[in-house]
mmCIF file of C-alpha atoms in Angstrom:
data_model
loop_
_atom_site.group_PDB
_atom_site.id
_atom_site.type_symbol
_atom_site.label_atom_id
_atom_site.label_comp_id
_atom_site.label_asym_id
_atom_site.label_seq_id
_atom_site.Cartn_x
_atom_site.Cartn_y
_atom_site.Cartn_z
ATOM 1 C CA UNK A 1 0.498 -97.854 27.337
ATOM 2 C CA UNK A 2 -2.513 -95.977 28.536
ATOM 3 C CA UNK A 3 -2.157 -91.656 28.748
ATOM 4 C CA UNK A 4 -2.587 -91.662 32.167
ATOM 5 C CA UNK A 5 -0.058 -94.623 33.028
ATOM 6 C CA UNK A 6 2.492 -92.535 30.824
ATOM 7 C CA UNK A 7 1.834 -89.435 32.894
ATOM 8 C CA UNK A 8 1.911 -90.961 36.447
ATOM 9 C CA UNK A 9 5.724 -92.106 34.872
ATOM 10 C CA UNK A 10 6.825 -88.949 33.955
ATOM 11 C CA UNK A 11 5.608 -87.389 36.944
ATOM 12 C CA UNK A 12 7.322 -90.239 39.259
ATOM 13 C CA UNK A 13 10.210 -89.667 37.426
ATOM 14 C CA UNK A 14 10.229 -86.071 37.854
ATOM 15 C CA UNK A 15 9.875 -86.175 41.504
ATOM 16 C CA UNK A 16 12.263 -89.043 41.773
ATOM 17 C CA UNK A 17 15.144 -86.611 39.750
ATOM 18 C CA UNK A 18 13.991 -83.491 41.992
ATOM 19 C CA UNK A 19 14.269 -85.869 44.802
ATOM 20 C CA UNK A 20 17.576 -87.058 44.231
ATOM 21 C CA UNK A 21 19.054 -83.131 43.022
ATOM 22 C CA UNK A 22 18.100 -82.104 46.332
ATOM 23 C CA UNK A 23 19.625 -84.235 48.482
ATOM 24 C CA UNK A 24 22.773 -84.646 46.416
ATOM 25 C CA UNK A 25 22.780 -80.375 47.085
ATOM 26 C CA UNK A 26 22.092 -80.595 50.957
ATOM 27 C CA UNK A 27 25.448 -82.935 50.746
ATOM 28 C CA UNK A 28 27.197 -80.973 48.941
ATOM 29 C CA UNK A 29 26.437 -77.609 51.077
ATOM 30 C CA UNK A 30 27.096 -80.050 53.825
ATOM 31 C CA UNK A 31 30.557 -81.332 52.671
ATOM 32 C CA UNK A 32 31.669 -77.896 51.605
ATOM 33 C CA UNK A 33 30.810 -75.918 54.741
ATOM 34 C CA UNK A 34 33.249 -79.218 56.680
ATOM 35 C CA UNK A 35 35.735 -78.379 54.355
ATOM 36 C CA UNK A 36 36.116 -74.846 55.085
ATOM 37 C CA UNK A 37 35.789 -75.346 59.012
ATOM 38 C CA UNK A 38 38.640 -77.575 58.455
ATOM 39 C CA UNK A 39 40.611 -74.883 56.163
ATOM 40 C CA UNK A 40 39.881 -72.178 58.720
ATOM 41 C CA UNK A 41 41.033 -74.138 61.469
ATOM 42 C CA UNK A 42 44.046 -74.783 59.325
ATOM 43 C CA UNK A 43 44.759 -71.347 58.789
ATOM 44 C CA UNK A 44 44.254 -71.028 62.576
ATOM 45 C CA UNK A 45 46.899 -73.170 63.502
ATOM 46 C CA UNK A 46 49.437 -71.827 60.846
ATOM 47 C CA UNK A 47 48.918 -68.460 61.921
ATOM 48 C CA UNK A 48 49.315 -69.154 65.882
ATOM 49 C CA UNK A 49 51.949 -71.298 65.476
ATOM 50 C CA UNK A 50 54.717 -70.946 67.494
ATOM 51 C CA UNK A 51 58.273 -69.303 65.210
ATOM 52 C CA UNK A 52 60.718 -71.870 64.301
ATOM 53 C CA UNK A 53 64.883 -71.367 65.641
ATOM 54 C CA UNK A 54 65.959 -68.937 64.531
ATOM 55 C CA UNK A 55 68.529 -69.200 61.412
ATOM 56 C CA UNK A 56 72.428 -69.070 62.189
ATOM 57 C CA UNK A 57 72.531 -67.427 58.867
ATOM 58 C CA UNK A 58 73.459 -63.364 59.752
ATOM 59 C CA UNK A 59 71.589 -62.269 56.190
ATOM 60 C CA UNK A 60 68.242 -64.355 56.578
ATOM 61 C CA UNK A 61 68.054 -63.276 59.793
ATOM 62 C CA UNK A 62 68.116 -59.554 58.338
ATOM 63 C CA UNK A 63 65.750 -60.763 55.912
ATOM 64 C CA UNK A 64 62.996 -62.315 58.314
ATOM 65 C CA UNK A 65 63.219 -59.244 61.029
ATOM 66 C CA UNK A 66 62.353 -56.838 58.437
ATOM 67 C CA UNK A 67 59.470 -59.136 57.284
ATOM 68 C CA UNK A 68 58.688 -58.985 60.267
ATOM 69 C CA UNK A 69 58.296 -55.904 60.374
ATOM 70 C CA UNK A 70 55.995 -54.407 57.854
#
């Protein structure tokens, strides 16, 4: 194998690696940033969610106004 056949390999390969490191991070930001959209909106919901009945237990009841609150 001649030097410069050897070197245009390595260098093909190098660019092919970079290639591939920087997609596969572009994805990744891609993927991550959906996935906390979709937490947020999670949270979202959660929080403006509407209060369930109310318990016909006298003590919980207490317990959840004074949760309520603080």
């Amino acid at each position: 194998m001649e030097i410069s056949s050897a070197i245009l390999l390595i260098v093909s390969a190098s660019i092919s690696f970079a290639l591939g490191r920087t997609i596969l991070h572009f994805r990744n930001k891609k993927k991550q940033a959906k996935k906390d959209q979709a937490l947020a909106l999670q949270a979202k919901a959660l929080k403006d969610a509407p209060p369930g009945p109310e318990s016909k237990n006298k003590s919980k009841r207490k317990r959840l106004s004074r949760l309520a609150r603080r």
